[in-house]
Short mmCIF file of C-alpha atoms and ligand atoms in Angstrom, two decimals:
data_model
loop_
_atom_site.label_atom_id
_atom_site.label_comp_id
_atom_site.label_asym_id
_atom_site.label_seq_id
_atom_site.Cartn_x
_atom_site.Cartn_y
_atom_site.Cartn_z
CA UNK B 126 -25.58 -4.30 95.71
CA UNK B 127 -22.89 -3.60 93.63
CA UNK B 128 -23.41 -2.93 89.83
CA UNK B 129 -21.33 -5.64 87.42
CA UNK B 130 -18.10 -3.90 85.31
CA UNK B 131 -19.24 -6.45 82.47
CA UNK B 132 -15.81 -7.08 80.55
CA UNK B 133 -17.31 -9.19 78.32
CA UNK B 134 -19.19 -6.20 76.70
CA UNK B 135 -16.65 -3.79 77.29
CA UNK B 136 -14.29 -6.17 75.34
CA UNK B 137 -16.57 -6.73 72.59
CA UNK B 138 -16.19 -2.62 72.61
CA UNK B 139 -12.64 -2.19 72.38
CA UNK B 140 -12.57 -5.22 69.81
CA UNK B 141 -15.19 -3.19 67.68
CA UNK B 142 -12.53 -0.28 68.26
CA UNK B 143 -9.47 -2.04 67.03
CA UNK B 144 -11.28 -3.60 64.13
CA UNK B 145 -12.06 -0.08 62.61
CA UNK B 146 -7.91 1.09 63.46
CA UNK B 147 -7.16 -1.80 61.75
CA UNK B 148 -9.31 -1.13 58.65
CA UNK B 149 -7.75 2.31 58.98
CA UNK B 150 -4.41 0.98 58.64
CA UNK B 151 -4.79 -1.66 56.17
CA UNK B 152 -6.13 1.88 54.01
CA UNK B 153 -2.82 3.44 54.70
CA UNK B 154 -1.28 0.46 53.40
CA UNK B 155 -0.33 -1.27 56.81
CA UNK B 156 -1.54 -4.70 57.47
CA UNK B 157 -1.16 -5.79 61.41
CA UNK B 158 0.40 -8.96 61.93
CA UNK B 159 1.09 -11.03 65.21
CA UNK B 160 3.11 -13.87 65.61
CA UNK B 161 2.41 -16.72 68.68
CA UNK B 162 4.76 -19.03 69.50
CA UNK B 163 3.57 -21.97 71.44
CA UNK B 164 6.46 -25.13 72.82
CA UNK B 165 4.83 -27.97 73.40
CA UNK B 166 1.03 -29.18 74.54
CA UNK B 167 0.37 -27.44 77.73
CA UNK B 168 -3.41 -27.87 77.24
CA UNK B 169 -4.33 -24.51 78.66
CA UNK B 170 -1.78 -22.83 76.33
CA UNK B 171 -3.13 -24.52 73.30
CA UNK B 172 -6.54 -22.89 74.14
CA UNK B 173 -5.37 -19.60 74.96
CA UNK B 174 -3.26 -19.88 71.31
CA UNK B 175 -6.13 -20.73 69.38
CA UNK B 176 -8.39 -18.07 70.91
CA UNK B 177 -5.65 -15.15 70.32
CA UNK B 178 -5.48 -16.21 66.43
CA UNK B 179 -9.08 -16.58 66.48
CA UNK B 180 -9.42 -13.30 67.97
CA UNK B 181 -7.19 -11.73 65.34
CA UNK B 182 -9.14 -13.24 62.61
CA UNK B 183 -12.18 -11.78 63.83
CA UNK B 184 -10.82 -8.05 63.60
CA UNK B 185 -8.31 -8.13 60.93
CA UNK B 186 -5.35 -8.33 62.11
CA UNK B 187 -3.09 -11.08 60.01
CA UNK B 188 -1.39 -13.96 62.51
CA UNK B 189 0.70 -17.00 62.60
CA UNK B 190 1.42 -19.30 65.18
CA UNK B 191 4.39 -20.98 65.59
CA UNK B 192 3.69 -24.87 67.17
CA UNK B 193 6.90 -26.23 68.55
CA UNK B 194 7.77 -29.48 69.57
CA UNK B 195 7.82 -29.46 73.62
CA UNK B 196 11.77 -30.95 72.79
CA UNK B 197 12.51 -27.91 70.92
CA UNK B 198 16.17 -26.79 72.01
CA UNK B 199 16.46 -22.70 73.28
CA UNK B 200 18.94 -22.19 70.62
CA UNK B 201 15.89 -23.14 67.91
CA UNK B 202 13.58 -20.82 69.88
CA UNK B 203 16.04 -18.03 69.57
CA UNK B 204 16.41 -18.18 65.98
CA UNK B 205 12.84 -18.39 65.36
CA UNK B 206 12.80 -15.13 67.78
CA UNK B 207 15.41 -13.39 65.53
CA UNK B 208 13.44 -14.55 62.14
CA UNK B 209 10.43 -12.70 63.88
CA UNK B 210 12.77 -9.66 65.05
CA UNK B 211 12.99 -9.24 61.21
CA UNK B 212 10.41 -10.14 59.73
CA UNK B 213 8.82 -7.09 58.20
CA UNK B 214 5.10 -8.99 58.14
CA UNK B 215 4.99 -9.21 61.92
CA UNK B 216 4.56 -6.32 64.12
CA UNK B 217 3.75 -8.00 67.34
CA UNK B 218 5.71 -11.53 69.05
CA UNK B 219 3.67 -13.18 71.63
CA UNK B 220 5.47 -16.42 73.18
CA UNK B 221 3.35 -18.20 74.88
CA UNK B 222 4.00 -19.17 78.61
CA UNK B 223 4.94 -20.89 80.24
CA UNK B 224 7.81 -22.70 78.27
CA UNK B 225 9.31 -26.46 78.86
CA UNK B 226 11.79 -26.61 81.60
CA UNK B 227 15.15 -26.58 79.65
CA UNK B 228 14.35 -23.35 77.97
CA UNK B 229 15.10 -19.95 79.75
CA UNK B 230 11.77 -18.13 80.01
CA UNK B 231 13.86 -14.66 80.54
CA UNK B 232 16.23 -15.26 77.51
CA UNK B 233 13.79 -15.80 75.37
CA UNK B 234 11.41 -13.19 76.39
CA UNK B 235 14.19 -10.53 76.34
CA UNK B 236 15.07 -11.82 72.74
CA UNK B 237 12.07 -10.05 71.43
CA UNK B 238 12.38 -7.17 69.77
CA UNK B 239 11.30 -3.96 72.41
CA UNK B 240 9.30 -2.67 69.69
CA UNK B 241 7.38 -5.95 68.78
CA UNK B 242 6.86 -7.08 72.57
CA UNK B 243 3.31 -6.58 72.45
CA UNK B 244 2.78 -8.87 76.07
CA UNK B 245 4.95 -6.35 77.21
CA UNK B 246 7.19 -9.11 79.79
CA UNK B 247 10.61 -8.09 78.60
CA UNK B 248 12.64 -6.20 81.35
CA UNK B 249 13.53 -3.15 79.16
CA UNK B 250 9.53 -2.95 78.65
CA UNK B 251 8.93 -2.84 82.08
CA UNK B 252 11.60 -0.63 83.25
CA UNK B 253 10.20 1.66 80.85
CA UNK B 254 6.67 1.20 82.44
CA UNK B 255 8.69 2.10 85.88
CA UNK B 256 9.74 4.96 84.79
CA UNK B 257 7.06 6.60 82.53
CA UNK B 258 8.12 5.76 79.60
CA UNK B 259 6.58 4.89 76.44
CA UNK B 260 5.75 1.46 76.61
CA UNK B 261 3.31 -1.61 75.71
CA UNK B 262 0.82 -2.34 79.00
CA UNK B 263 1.09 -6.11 79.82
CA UNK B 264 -2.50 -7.21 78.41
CA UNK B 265 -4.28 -8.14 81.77
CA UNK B 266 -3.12 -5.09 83.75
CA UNK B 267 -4.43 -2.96 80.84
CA UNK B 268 -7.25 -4.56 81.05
CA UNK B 269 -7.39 -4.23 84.85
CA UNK B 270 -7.48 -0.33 83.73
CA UNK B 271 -9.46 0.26 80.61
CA UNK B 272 -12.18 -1.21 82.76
CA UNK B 273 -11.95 1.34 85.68
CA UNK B 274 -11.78 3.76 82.96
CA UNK B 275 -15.06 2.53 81.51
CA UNK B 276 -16.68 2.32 84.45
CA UNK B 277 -16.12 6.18 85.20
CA UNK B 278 -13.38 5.67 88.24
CA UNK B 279 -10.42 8.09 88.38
CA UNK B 280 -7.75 6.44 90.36
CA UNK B 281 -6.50 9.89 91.02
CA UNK B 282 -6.16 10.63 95.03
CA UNK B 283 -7.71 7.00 95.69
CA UNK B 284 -6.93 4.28 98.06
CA UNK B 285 -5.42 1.18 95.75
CA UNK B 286 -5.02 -2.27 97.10
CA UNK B 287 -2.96 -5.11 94.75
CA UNK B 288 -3.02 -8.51 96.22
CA UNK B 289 -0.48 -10.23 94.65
CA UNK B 290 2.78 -9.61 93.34
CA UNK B 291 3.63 -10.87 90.24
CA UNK B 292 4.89 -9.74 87.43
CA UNK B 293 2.42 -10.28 85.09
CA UNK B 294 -0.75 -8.87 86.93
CA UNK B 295 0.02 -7.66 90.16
CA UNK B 296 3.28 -5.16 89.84
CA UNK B 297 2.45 -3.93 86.68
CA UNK B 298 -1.19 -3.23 87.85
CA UNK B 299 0.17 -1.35 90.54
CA UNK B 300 2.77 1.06 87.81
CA UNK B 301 -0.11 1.74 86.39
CA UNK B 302 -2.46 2.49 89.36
CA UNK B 303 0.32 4.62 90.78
CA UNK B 304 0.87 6.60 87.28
CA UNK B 305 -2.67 7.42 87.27
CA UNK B 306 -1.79 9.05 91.28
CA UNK B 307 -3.13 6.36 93.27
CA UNK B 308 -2.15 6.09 96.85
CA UNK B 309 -0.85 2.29 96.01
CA UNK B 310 -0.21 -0.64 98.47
CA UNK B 311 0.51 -3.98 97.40
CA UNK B 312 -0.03 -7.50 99.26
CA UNK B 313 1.33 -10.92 99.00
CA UNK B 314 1.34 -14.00 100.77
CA UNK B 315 3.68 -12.44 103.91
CA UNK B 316 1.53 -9.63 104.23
CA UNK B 317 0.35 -9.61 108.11
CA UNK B 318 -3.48 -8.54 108.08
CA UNK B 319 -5.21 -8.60 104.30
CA UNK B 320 -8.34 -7.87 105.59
CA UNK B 321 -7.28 -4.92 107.01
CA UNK B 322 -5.26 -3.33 104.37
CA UNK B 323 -8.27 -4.96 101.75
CA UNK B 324 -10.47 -2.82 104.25
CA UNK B 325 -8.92 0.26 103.37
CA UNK B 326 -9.17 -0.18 99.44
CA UNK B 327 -11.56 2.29 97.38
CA UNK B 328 -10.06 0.31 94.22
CA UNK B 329 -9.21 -3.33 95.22
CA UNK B 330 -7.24 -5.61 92.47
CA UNK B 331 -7.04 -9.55 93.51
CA UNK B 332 -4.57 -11.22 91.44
CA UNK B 333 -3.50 -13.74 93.83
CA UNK B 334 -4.82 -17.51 92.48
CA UNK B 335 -6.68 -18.71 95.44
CA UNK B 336 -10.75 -19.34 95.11
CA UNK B 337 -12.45 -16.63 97.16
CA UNK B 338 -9.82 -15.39 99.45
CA UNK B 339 -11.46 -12.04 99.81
CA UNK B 340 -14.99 -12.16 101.27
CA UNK B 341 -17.00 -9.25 101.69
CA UNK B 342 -16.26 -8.42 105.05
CA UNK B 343 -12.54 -7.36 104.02
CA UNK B 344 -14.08 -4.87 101.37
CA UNK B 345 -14.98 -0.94 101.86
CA UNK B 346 -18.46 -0.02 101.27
CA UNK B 347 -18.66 1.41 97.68
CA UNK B 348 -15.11 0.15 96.50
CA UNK B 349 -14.46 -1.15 93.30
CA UNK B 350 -13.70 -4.65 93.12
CA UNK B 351 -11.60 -6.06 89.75
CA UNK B 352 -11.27 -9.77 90.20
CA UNK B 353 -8.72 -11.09 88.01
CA UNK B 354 -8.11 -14.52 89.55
CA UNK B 355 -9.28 -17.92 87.66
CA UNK B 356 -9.44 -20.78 89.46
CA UNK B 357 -10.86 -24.22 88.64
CA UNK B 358 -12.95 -26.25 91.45
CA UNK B 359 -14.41 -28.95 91.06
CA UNK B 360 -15.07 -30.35 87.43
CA UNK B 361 -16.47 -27.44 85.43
CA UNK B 362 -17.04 -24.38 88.15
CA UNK B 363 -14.73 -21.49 88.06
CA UNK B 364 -13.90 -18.64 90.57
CA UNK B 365 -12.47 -15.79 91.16
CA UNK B 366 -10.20 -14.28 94.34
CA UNK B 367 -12.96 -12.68 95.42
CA UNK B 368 -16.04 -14.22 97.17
CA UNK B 369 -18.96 -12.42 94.67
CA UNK B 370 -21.83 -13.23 96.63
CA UNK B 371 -20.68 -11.81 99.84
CA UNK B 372 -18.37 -8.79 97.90
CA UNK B 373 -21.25 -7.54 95.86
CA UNK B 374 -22.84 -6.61 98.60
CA UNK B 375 -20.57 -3.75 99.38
CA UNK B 376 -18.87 -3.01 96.59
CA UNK B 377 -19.88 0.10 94.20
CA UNK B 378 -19.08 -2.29 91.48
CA UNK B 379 -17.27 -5.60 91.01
CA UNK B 380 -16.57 -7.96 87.58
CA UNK B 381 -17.57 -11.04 87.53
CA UNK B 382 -15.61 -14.29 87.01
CA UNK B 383 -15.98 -15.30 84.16
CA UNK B 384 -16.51 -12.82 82.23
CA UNK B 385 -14.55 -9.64 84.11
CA UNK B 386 -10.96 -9.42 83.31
CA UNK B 387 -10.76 -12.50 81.36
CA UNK B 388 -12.36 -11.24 77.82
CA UNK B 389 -10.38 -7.76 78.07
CA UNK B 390 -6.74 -9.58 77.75
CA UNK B 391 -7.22 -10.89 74.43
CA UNK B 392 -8.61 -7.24 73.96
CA UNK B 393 -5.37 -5.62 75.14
CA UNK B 394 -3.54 -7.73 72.54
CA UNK B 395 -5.32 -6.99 70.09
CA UNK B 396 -4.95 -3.36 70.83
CA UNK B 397 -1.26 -3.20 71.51
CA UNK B 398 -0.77 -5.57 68.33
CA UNK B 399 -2.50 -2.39 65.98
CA UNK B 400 -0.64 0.41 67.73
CA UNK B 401 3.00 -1.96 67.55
CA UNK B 402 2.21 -1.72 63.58
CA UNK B 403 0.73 1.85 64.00
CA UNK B 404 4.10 2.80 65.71
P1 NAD G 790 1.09 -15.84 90.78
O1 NAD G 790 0.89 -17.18 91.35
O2 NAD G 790 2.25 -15.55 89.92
O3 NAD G 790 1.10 -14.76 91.95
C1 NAD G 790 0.20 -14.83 93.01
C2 NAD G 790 0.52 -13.75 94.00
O4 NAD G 790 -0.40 -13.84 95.06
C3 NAD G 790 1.91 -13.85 94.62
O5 NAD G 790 2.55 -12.60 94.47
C4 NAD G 790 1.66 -14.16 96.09
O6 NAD G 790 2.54 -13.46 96.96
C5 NAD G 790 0.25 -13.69 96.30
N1 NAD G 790 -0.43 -14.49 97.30
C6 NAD G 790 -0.49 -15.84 97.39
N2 NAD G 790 -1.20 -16.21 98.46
C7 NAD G 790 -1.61 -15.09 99.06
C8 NAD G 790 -2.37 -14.81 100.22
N3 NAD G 790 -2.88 -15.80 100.96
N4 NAD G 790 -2.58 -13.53 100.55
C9 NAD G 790 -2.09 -12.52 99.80
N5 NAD G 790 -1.37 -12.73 98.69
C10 NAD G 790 -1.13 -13.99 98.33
O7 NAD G 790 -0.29 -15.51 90.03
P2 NAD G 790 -0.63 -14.57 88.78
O8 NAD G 790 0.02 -15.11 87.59
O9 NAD G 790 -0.48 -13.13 89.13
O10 NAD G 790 -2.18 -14.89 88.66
C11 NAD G 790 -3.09 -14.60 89.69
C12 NAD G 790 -4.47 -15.11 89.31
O11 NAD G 790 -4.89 -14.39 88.15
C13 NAD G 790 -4.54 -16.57 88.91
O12 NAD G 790 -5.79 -17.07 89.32
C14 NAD G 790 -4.48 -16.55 87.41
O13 NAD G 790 -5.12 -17.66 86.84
C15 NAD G 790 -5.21 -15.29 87.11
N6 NAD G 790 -4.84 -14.65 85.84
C16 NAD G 790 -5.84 -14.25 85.02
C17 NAD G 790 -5.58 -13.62 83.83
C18 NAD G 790 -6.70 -13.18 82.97
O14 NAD G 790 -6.58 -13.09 81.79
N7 NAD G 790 -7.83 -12.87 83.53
C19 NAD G 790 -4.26 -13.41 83.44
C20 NAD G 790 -3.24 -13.79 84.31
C21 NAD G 790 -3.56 -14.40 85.51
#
């Protein structure tokens, strides 16, 4: 059976990390500061907001969040973006997502200054990523990789499956897969045969949003298996993309959900937050 890529510790690691840069920093005369932006009461969002300043708290790093009214018009948003831009206090913007329907999610995002998009969403971030440039790593794909890296796997020459295709997990995972010379194929929801191209995968990523659509029989013996889906069933349960049960019993090594790739986003902002002010 497979052994567990416990992000939970592995996050508490790279927490323990950035809380000694930031002491470093704050030495040097450099305090860290992140600004959230939340629109409205998305009730998910509001946790996810309170656990980033939380998290920030816990190693240092100063932060503010920004609670807007869900009627808040884009031209408001965009001035509070531009206050941000400037403000010499913050190094890193985070707006939450997903915003209220009569605000564009792109215009906004690509109103933050390249140098304080520590989420790393805006286009000229990712076309950077593309290309090799330096860049910030969206939070969950980094996450995806500092915990291949802690686990000892080298994508280099090695068979990469992404299932899914979004920007936020699922192309970016697969920049950085391919950067570190993975062979790289990614899925999605037209692909013909999953199993068969999971099958194949000596590193398999799921970051599609359905509970358990990749049972063990669709996994290589000895692959790693980084689930980053979360999905609510019933009242309290929650589950991954990937069956565990049946997975672990092939895979080399698999993360658990929760508790995989969940912990180790916060992480990542955390980290890119200290090197935006380090930079
Ligand atoms: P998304 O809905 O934006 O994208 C899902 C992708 O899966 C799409 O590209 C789609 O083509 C593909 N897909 C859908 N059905 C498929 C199928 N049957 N076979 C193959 N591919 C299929 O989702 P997302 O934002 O990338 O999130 C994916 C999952 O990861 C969700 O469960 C989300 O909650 C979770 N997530 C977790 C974290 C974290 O911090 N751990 C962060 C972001 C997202």
């Amino acid at each position: 059976p497979a052994q567990i890529l416990d992000g939970k510790k592995i996050a508490a690691e790279v927490r323990a990390e950035v809380k000694e840069e930031v002491s470093r920093l704050k030495a040097e005369g450099i305090n860290p500061g992140l600004a959230v932006v939340l629109v409205g009461e998305d009730p998910a969002s509001q946790v996810y907001v309170r656990n980033k300043h939380r998290a920030c708290e816990e190693v240092g790093i100063y932060s503010e969040v920004h609670r807007l009214p869900a009627a808040t018009s884009q031209a408001e948003l965009l001035k509070l973006i531009d206050q941000l831009n400037k403000d010499p206090k913050i190094h890193g913007i985070l707006v939450q997502l997903p915003l209220p329907d009569h605000i564009d999610e792109k215009k906004v995002i690509d109103a933050i200054a390249l140098e304080k998009d520590v989420d790393g969403f805006s286009p000229a971030n990712v076309g950077n990523l593309v290309i090799g440039d330096k860049c910030f790593y969206p939070c969950t794909p980094h996450g995806c990789m500092v915990l291949l890296e802690k686990a000892g796997i080298d994508p280099k020459g090695k068979k990469a499956v992404v299932v899914g295709r979004s920007n936020i997990v699922g192309k970016p995972v697969a920049m950085m897969l391919l950067a570190r010379h993975a062979t790289v194929t990614i899925c999605h929801s037209r692909t013909r045969d999953l199993a068969a191209e999971c099958r194949q995968a000596d590193i398999l990523i799921a970051a599609v949003g359905k509970p358990e659509l990749i049972t063990g029989d669709m996994i290589k013996e000895g692959a790693v298996v980084i689930d980053v889906g979360i999905n609510r069933v019933g009242e309290k349960k929650l589950v991954g993309d990937v069956h565990f049960e049946s997975a672990a019993q092939k895979a080399g090594w698999i993360t658990p959900v929760p508790g995989g790739v969940g912990p180790m986003t916060i992480a990542m902002l955390l980290k890119n937050t200290v090197e935006a002010a380090r930079r």
